C-alpha cells in the first residue's frame, strides 16, 4: 500500500470517529459518580467526564473545597465537600513535590526522596478522603442518588472505597501507579526479563547486568509497595476489615482506562480489561488566540519552540532561567515559554514569557519545531500526536523513565537541568532542529500512534457505558483474583510435586538398598554354609 | 442505566458498524497473498478475504488443486497449484479425522490418538505445501507480484514460510493451535494456576488436585509441541537453517487475528498484537430459502431445532441415527438435521433431513429453540450470537474443551454420542427447551458478546490494512522474542544471584570460623604461656 494511501487514511479515520460520535449519540442516561485526582491527572479525566455529560449521563464530580485545578463547570454537576486542610496547605503540598527539583542534582538516594514525597503528598489527600467518608450527611445523599458506577483515579483510594461502600462497579482512569500497583492488582504479568523497572534506567532490551539490576529492583518494588501504600492499606483495612489491602480493593476495578500507547510504552503482556486511551488529551486542538497566532506566524520558516515544564513547575532559579535566555538569544526560532518566576533581565524579542500556554494547540501548529518539556506523559503524548521533536529535562517522579522512552526512539534528547549550560543547551537546540532525522522519526511515530480504529475518547466512553449497561465487566475478570500469591505462582503445586518426587526417589532408593542387603546377606550365608 | 437503554444500544451499534464500513470505504489497494487452511477454518477466513477484495485490495488466494472447501470465486483471484495427492486422498484425510468418532467411547488414550490423527492429517497437507514451495515457476511469479503481506492460518506452515521467503509481514487468522503453540510463539504468559490445559477437563477455577493435574498436563504440553510439530520443525529447518523451529518462524507474525471472545474464552493474559474477532462468522444472516422458511415458520410456538455435527461429520451409524429419530418423534418441535448417512426408516414429519443447511441463518430465526452441535467454535459463536441454548455432543479435537466452556456458563448441556439413549436425549431436549433459565442465560451471554465498539470484521480489516500501511506492527512486538527460554524466565539471573548469595554466605562463614580459630588459638597460647 502506498504512503499516499496512508496519508489519505488519516482524514478518513477522523471522519469515522466523527460518525461514530454522532451515531452513538446520547443514550439513556446512567448515573456516574466521579472521584478525581487533582492536578494534571484531572485535566485528561475531565475530557471523558465532559463527554459523558454531553451524552446525557447524570455526572456528579466530587470536589474537595481546597483544590488545585478541579473547578465547578457548566458541563457537569459538582458537589463540593469540606476538608480539614486549607487551599494554601494544598498548594504547598503540590509545590513541595516540585520545589526540590532545582536544589540538587539527582542521585541514588532520589528513590527514597521520591517515596517520602509521595507519602507526604498523599497523606494530605487521604485526609480529604476521610473528611468525605466521615461526612454522614453527604454520604447518605450520595447513596440515595443510586449511582450506576464510580469513575475514579486510583492514585487516591477515595473512589474505590466509595464504589465498595455503595456496591457499584468502578472504572479507573490513569496512566499507572507507583511500584506498578495497578498491574499487580489486575494480576497482569510483569516479566522482569524485558519489562524495565521504574528508575532502573533500562529499556526493554537489557544486557545481563541490566537484567540483574532489573530483577533486584523489581523485587525491591514489592517492598516499595508496602512503604508507598502503607497508609492506604491502613485506611482500607479500617473500613473493610484487616485482611483487605489497597491492592485487594482496586483489584475489583471493572475496567482500567490506561493512558497507554505502545508507540510510547514498551510492548508487554496485558489483560482483557485494560483499555488503552493514550493520547486522549491531544485529540482536539483549538485555534490560537490572536496575539499568540500573530507571534507564531511571524516566526517565518525558522518556526517556534514551545517551552514548559508542566502544570506544577513554572518557576526556576533566576540564574538557571538566565541560561535559557542566553541560549534562546542565539537562535533564529521564536520561543513561547511558560514562566512565572522572578523577572528576567534583557529578554530577547524572540522570547515570549507566559503564565499559562495552550500547549496542545501550539504543538499542533505547523511551525512548531521543538518542544522543551519535563517529560510528563500528557506533554509527551501531545508532542507525539503532533510529531514535534523534544528536548527533555526530567525533573521528578516517573519523568526520568518517560524521557528514556522517547530518547530511545530517537525523537528526543535529554539534558539535565542541573548540569545544563548555555552552550550545551544551544548545541542541543541546534542539533534537534537542524538534524532532520528527529523530525522524520517523530512523524513516523506520530503516524503509527494516530492510526487506530477508534479514538481514545470513543474507547473510554464505550467501556464506561459498557460497565453501566452490564453492571461491571465480569466476563473480563481473570480467575487469578481468587488465588493467593503462592497459588497464583503454583508454588504449592510445585512443592507438592517435588515432595512426591523426593518420596518416590527415597522409597526407590531404600527398596534398592534393602534388596541389595538382602541379596548380600543371602550370598554371605550361602558362602558360610558352603 | 436501564435495560431498555441497553436494548436500544444494539441497533445503534449496528448503525455505527455500517457507518464505519461506509466511511472507511475502499482505500488504495494493497497486495495480499492469502494462504488458507482448508475445511471450516477457510469458511471464516473467507469473510475477511472477501471484504479485503471488496475494499479494493488485490487479493490472491493460493488453492491446492485437491481441496475440500476452497473454491474459485468472483470475489477474489485464485491461483490453483498442483499437489502430489488426489482429491480422494484429501477427502480421505479429512474423513479419517472424523470417522473414528463413532467407533468407541473416549478414554484416557484419546490424547495420543488425537496426536496421531493430527500428525497424519497435517503430513498430507505439508506435502501440498512442499509442492508449492518447490514450484519454481509459480514462486517466481508470486515474487514478481510484490505482495505487501501474507494472510494465513498458521495451522499449516506454508503461509509463514512464504512470508519469510518474500520478506513481507504476515497476519495470522486462527482460533488457536494445538499445545497452545500460538501463545508460546507470541510469548503470551500461560499461568497454569488458572488457565486450564487442553483435555484437562478443568475450568479456570480449580481445586488443588485439579491444579496439580493442570500443571502436569501443561508440562506435558511442552513435550506434545515437539511431537505434534516435529515435522513442521523439520521442514522449517530445511528452509531456514537448523536453528529455526516452527515456533520461531511464526513468532514473527505481525498481528494475530484470534477468533476469541471472553464471553466464551476464560479471561487470561494477552499480548498487544492479539486482536479479537470471535463471532466474525455470525455477523450477517441472510433470509432463508422459501422451503426452509415455510418449514420453520410452520413450527408454531413450539419452534424448531437445528441439528448438525459440523462440516466434517454428516453421517453416523444407522442405529445411532435411529435413536435421534425416535427422540425427535416424541417432541413437538420441528427439527432440521444435516444428515447424509444411510437412509433412515420411518422419519417423522417434524424432521427434515438436509445435505447442508444454512446454520447461522437458521439460528438467527426467532423460532430457533435449540442447537444440537458437536461444539466446534464456529457453531458455538453462531449459537451464542443468536442466543440459542445448545445440546452438545463433543466428538474430537478441542470440542470436549469447547463444550466445557458452554456448559459451565449454563447455556448448554452435554451428552456423550456413545452413551446416549433415546430416553436420555429426550430428557435433555425437554429440559433445555422447557427450563427457561437456559434461554435467559443465553440471552445475557449474547448481549455481552454483541456489545462491542467495533465489529469483528472491522477489527480484522483495520489491522490487516494497518500491517500493509506500516509494513508490519513492530511497535507491538515484545522484546521477549529476543530472549531464550532461560533468559525469559530470568533463570540465569536467579542462578547468578543465588550463586552470589552462596559465595557471600560461604566467605562470611569461613571468615567467622577463621576468626574464631584465631581467637581460640590466641587464648590457648595465652593459657599455655600463663
Coordinates of C-alpha atoms in Angstrom, one line a residue, chain A residues 1-2 5-6 9 12 16 19-20 23-24 27-28 55 57 148 189 191 193-194 204 208 211-212 215-216 262-263 267-272 447-448 451-454 462-463 465-466 468-470 475-480 483 487-488 490 492-494 496-497, chain B residues 1-2 5-6 9 12 16 19-20 23-24 27-28 30 55 57 148 189 191 193-194 204 208 211-212 215-216 262-263 267-272 447-448 451-454 462 465-466 468-470 475-480 483 487-488 490 492-494 496-497:
Chain A
X1 CA 0.0 0.0 0.0
X2 CA 1.4 3.4 -0.9
X5 CA -2.9 5.9 0.7
X6 CA -1.7 6.0 4.3
X9 CA -6.4 7.2 5.7
X12 CA -10.9 9.1 6.8
X16 CA -15.1 7.7 11.2
X19 CA -19.5 9.5 12.5
X20 CA -19.1 7.1 15.5
X23 CA -24.2 7.8 15.6
X24 CA -23.6 6.6 19.1
X27 CA -28.2 7.1 25.2
X28 CA -30.5 6.8 28.2
X55 CA -24.0 12.1 26.0
X57 CA -25.4 10.9 31.6
X148 CA -24.6 3.2 38.4
X189 CA 2.2 -10.5 34.5
X191 CA 8.3 -10.3 33.3
X193 CA 13.5 -10.0 31.9
X194 CA 12.1 -7.5 29.4
X204 CA 13.1 -3.3 27.2
X208 CA 22.8 -9.5 31.6
X211 CA 18.7 -7.8 33.9
X212 CA 20.3 -8.5 37.2
X215 CA 15.4 -8.2 38.9
X216 CA 16.8 -6.7 42.1
X262 CA 2.7 1.0 22.6
X263 CA 4.3 3.6 20.3
X267 CA 5.1 -3.6 24.5
X268 CA 4.2 -6.1 27.3
X269 CA 1.6 -8.6 28.4
X270 CA -1.7 -7.0 29.1
X271 CA -5.1 -8.1 30.5
X272 CA -8.5 -8.2 28.8
X447 CA 1.6 8.3 12.1
X448 CA 1.5 4.9 13.9
X451 CA -3.5 5.1 13.1
X452 CA -6.2 3.4 15.3
X453 CA -9.6 2.0 14.7
X454 CA -11.3 4.0 17.4
X462 CA -17.7 2.9 25.2
X463 CA -16.2 0.9 28.0
X465 CA -21.1 2.9 29.3
X466 CA -20.5 -0.9 28.9
X468 CA -23.2 0.8 33.3
X469 CA -25.1 -1.4 30.8
X470 CA -23.8 -4.7 32.3
X475 CA -16.5 -11.6 31.8
X476 CA -13.1 -9.9 31.6
X477 CA -12.1 -10.6 35.2
X478 CA -9.5 -13.3 35.5
X479 CA -9.9 -16.2 37.9
X480 CA -6.4 -15.3 39.3
X483 CA -5.8 -17.2 44.1
X487 CA -1.4 -20.5 44.4
X488 CA -1.0 -18.0 41.6
X490 CA 1.7 -22.6 41.6
X492 CA 2.1 -25.2 46.4
X493 CA 1.7 -27.4 43.3
X494 CA 5.4 -27.4 42.5
X496 CA 3.8 -30.9 46.3
X497 CA 5.2 -32.5 43.1
Chain B
X1 CA -28.6 2.6 33.1
X2 CA -31.9 0.9 32.2
X5 CA -31.4 1.7 27.1
X6 CA -29.2 -1.4 26.7
X9 CA -27.9 0.3 22.1
X12 CA -27.2 1.9 17.4
X16 CA -22.1 2.6 13.8
X19 CA -21.3 3.9 9.1
X20 CA -17.7 2.8 9.9
X23 CA -16.8 5.8 5.8
X24 CA -13.7 3.6 5.8
X27 CA -8.6 2.7 0.1
X28 CA -5.7 2.5 -2.3
X30 CA -2.6 -3.3 -1.2
X55 CA -12.3 -2.7 -0.3
X57 CA -7.2 -4.7 -2.4
X148 CA 2.6 -6.3 0.7
X189 CA 2.1 -15.9 29.5
X191 CA -0.3 -19.3 34.1
X193 CA -2.8 -21.9 38.0
X194 CA -5.9 -20.6 36.3
X204 CA -10.5 -21.5 35.2
X208 CA -5.7 -28.2 44.4
X211 CA -4.2 -27.6 39.6
X212 CA -1.8 -30.4 40.1
X215 CA 0.4 -28.3 35.9
X216 CA 1.4 -31.9 34.9
X262 CA -14.0 -13.6 26.6
X263 CA -17.7 -14.3 26.9
X267 CA -10.2 -14.5 30.6
X268 CA -6.4 -14.6 30.6
X269 CA -3.3 -12.5 29.9
X270 CA -3.0 -11.4 26.3
X271 CA -0.5 -9.6 24.1
X272 CA -0.8 -6.2 22.4
X447 CA -25.9 -9.3 24.8
X448 CA -22.4 -9.0 26.3
X451 CA -21.9 -5.3 22.8
X452 CA -18.5 -4.2 21.3
X453 CA -17.2 -0.9 20.0
X454 CA -16.2 -2.4 16.6
X462 CA -8.4 -2.5 10.2
X465 CA -4.6 -2.8 6.4
X466 CA -2.5 -1.4 9.3
X468 CA 0.1 -3.1 5.0
X469 CA 0.3 0.7 5.8
X470 CA 3.2 0.3 8.2
X475 CA 5.7 -1.4 17.9
X476 CA 3.5 -4.2 19.3
X477 CA 6.3 -6.8 19.2
X478 CA 7.6 -7.6 22.7
X479 CA 11.3 -7.7 23.4
X480 CA 10.8 -11.2 24.8
X483 CA 15.4 -13.9 24.8
X487 CA 16.6 -15.6 29.9
X488 CA 12.9 -15.1 29.5
X490 CA 15.3 -14.9 34.4
X492 CA 20.3 -17.1 34.6
X493 CA 19.7 -14.0 36.8
X494 CA 18.2 -16.0 39.6
X496 CA 23.6 -15.8 39.4
X497 CA 22.0 -14.1 42.4

